[in-house]
XYZ file of C-alpha atoms in Angstrom:
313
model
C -9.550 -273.195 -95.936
C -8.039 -270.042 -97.495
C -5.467 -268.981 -95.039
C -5.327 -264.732 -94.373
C -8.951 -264.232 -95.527
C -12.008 -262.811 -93.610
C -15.079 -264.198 -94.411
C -18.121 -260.797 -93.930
C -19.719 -260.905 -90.721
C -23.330 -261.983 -90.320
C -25.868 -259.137 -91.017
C -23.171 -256.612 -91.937
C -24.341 -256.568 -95.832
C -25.334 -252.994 -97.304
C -27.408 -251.598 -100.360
C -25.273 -252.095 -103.616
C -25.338 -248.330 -104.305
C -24.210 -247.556 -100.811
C -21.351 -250.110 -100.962
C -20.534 -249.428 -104.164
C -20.115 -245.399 -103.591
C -18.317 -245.851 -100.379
C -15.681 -248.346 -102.041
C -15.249 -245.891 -104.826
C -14.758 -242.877 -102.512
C -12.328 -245.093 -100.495
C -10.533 -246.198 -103.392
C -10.316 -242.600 -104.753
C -8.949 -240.893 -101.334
C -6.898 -243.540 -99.599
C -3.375 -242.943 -101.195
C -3.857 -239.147 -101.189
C -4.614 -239.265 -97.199
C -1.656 -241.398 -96.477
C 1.073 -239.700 -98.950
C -1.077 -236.518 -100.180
C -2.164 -236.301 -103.577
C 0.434 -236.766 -106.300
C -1.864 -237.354 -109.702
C -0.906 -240.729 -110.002
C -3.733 -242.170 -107.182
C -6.582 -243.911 -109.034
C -10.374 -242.378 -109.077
C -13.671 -244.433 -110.359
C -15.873 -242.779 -112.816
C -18.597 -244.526 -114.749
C -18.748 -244.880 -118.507
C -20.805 -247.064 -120.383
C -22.716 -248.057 -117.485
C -19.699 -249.507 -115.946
C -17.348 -247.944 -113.403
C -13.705 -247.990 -114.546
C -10.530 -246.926 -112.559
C -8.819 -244.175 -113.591
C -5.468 -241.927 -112.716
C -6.048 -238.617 -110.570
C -3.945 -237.092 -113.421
C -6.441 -237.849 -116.117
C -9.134 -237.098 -114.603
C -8.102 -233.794 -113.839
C -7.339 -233.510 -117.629
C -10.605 -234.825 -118.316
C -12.435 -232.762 -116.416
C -10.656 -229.540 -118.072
C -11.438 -230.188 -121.507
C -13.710 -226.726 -122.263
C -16.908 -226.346 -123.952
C -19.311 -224.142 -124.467
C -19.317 -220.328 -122.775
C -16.504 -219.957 -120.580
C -15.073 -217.655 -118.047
C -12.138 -215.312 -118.272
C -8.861 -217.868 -118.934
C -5.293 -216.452 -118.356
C -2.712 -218.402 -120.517
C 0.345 -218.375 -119.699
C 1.581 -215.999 -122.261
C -0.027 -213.299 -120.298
C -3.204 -213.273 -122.828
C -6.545 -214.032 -121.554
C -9.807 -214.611 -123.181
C -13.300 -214.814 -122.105
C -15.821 -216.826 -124.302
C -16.866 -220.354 -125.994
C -14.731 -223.080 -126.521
C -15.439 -226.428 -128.278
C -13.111 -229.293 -127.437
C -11.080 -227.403 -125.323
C -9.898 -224.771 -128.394
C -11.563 -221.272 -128.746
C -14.670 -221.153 -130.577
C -17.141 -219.379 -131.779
C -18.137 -215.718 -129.901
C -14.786 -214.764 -127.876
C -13.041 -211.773 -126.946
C -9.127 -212.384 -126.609
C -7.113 -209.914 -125.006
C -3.368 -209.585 -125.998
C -0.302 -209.012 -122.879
C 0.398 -205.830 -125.018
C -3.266 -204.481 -124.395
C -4.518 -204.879 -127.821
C -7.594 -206.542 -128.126
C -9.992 -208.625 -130.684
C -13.618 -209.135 -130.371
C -14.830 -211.550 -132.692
C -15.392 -214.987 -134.204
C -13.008 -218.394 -133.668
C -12.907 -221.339 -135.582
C -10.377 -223.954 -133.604
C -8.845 -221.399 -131.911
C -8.422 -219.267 -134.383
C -9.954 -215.647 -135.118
C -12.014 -216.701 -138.276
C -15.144 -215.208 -139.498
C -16.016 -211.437 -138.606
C -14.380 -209.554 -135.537
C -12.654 -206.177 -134.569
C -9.099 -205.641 -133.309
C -7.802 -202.687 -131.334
C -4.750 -201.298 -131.362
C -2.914 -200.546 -127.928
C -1.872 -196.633 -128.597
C -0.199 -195.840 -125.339
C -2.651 -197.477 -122.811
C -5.365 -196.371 -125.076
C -7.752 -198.581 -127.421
C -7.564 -197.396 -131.386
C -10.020 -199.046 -133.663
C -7.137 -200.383 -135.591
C -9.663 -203.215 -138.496
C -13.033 -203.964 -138.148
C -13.927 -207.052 -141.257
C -13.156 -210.453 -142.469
C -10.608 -213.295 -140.594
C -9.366 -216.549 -142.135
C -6.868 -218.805 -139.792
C -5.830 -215.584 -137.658
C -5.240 -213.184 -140.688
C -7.098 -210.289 -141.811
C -9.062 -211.841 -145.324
C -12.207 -210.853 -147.515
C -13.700 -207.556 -147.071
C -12.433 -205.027 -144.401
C -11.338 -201.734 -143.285
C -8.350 -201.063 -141.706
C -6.914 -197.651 -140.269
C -3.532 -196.500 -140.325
C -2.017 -194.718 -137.143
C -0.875 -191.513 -139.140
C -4.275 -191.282 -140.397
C -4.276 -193.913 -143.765
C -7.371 -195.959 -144.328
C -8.375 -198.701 -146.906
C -11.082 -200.198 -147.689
C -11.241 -203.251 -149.365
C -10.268 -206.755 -149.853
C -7.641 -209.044 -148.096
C -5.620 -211.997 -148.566
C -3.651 -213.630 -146.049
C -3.275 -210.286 -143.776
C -2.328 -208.073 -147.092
C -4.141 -206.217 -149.283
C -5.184 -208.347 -151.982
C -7.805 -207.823 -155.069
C -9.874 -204.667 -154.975
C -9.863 -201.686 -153.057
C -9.005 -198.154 -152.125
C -6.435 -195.928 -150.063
C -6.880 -193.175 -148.895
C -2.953 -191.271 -147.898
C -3.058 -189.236 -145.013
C -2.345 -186.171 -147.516
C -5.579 -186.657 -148.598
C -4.666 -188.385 -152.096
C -6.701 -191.558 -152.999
C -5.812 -194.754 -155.153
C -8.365 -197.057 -156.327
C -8.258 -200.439 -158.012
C -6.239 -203.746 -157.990
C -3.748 -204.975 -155.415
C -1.393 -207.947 -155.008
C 0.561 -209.210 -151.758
C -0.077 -205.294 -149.971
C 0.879 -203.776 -153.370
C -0.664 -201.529 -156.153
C -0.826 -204.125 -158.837
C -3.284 -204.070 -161.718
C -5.355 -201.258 -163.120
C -5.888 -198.301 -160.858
C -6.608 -194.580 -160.628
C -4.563 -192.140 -158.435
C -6.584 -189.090 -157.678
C -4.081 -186.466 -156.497
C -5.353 -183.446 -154.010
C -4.496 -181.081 -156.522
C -7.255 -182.631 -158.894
C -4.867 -184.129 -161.127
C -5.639 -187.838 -162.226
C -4.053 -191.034 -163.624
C -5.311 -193.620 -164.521
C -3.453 -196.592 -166.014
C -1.637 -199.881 -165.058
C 0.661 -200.370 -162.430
C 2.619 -203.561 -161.588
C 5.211 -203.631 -158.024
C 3.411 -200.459 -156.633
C 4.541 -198.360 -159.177
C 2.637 -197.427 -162.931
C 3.916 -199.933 -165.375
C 2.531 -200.331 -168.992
C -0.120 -197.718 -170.862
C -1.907 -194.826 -169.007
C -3.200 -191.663 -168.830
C -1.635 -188.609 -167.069
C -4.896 -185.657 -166.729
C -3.378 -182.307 -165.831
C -6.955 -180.829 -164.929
C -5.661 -177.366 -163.654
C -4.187 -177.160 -167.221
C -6.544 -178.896 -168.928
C -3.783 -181.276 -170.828
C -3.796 -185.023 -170.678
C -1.058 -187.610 -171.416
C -1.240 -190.862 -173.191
C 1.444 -192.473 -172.997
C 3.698 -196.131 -172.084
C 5.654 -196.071 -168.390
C 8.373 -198.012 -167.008
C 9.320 -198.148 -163.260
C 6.674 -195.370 -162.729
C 8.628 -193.337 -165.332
C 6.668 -191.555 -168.459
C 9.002 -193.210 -171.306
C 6.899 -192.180 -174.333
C 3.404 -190.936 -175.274
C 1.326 -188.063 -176.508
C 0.812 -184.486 -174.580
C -2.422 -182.986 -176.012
C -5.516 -180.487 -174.561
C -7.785 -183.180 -172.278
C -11.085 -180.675 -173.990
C -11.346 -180.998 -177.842
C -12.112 -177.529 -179.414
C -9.727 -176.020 -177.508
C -6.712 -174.330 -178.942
C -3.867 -175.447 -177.963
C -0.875 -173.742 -176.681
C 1.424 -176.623 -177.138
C 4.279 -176.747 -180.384
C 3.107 -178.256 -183.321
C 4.898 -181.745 -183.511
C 6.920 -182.089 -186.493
C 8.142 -185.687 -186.057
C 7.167 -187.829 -189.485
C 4.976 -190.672 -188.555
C 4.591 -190.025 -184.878
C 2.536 -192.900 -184.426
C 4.321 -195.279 -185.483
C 7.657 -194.135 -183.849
C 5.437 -194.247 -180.392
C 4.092 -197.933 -181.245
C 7.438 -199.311 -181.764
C 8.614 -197.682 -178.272
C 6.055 -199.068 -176.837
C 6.576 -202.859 -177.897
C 10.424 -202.382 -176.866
C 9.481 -201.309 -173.318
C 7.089 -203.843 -173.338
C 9.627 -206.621 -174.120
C 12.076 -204.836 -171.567
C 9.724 -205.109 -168.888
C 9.355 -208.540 -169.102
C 6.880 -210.094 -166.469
C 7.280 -207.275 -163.937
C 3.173 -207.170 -164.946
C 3.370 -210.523 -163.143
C 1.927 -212.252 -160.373
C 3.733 -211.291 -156.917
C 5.096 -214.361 -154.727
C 2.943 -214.003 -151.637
C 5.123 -213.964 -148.606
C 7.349 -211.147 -149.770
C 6.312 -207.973 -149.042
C 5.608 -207.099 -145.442
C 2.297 -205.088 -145.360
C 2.311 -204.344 -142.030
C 4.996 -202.049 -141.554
C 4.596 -198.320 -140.805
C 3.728 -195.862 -143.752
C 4.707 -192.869 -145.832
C 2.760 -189.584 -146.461
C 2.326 -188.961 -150.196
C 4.990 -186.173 -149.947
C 7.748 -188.331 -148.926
C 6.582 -190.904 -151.853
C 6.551 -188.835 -154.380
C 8.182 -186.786 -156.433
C 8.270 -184.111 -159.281
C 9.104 -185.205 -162.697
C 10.209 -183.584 -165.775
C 6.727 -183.981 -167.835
C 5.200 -182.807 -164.529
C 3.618 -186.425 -163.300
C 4.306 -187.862 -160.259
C 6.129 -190.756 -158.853
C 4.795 -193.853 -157.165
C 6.709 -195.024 -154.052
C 5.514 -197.913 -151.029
C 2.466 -197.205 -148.550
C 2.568 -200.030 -145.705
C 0.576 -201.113 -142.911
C -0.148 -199.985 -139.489
């Protein structure tokens, strides 16, 4: 004799699925009628063909994991996005709306903007079509366009959220660069068109012309050829840019002119040093607010121009 137990009445047996549900929804809602629900209660769910107890807590957790096309979901941040998930990150189609009102419309890859998408800029409670292109891991990268709020655009490739490899700017003065960048920088070979029609076209290193280039003066039809340093002419030739055509410029009387200019140009070479160099990423900021073409440039005494910074937004 087992002493406290209670042998089942006679005739009081039910269906297996019927007992079975009952005991489960007994088991899961006893505690949380006696002492209200706490998350530490146990719930049965079934996995594997077997029914397993399990903590209120986790299966709350459980049941929150998101997938697939989701409603609008307000983090606590104070952003909120609307779109598909895949193991409970943001994935794929989304739009994610920021606390500051700007806004991105796009593709995620664990929940991350990665792939193509379009971000708008909050201008005073008012949406700006701020990039429209290429994200990698939540930064601007590959090909896009991006538009400056006092009227800038480029067009081009990015790296890591900076200019980076080919493209062109367009200043809000209306002159134009086109060619390599580097970490947000003019770095490489390039051509700055000016508004006046004047052109150069050369090698620039750290945003500013570095190494051999041409200087056209097209309203006075002269061109020149010559070595720069720190966006400074330091030696070259000032001819007519249209053969033919006499030229109003002194003769030069300097014996062996060329090779005085050659052995200039291999001492500013080997003062330069590896300024042509690659550019640490990480340095330069190339988000920061720019400079009209007026305020980076300025007059110099052969008549060319100097190179200063263009930034971001």
């Amino acid at each position: 004799k087992m002493v406290g137990s209670r042998l089942p009445s006679r005739g009081s047996g039910r269906a297996k699925s019927e007992a079975t549900n009952s005991t489960r929804s007994e088991r899961g809602t006893a505690n949380s009628q006696s002492r209200g629900v706490t998350g530490f209660e146990e719930e049965w769910y079934e996995e594997d063909g077997e029914e397993r107890p399990e903590q209120l807590w986790k299966t709350w957790d459980r049941r929150a994991q998101k997938a697939g096309e989701h409603a609008t979901v307000y983090h606590a941040n104070g952003d909120r996005y609307r779109g598909q998930y895949l193991s409970n990150m943001r994935h794929g189609q989304g739009t994610l709306t920021y606390k500051n009102g700007s806004k991105y419309e796009g593709e995620f890859i664990n929940d991350k903007q990665h792939g193509h998408g379009t971000h708008w800029a909050n201008d005073n409670g008012k949406l700006r079509l701020q990039y429209r292109g290429g994200f990698g891991n939540g930064k601007r990268s590959g090909q896009g366009t991006f538009a400056y709020s006092d009227g800038g655009r480029y067009d081009g490739e990015w790296y890591d959220g900076k200019r980076h490899g080919q493209g062109r700017m367009t200043y809000v003065d209306g002159t134009v660069y086109e060619g390599a960048w580097q970490n947000g920088m003019r770095h490489g070979p390039g051509t700055l068109f000016m508004v006046n029609g004047d052109t150069f076209q050369g090698e620039y290193a750290l945003d500013m012309k570095e190494g051999p280039g041409t200087f056209y003066y097209v309203s006075a039809n002269k061109r020149y050829d010559g070595v720069w340093s720190k966006d400074i002419a330091k030696c070259g030739l000032y001819g007519e840019m249209t053969e033919g055509v006499e030229s109003t410029l002194p003769q030069l009387k300097l014996q062996q002119p060329i090779e005085v200019l050659e052995t200039r140009a291999y001492e500013l070479e080997e003062e330069r040093g590896d300024v042509s160099g690659h550019i640490p990423m990480g340095e330069i900021d190339d988000t920061q607010g720019g400079m009209s073409m007026g305020q980076m440039h300025g007059n110099q005494a052969d008549g060319s121009y100097v190179g200063g910074d263009y930034g971001g937004e």
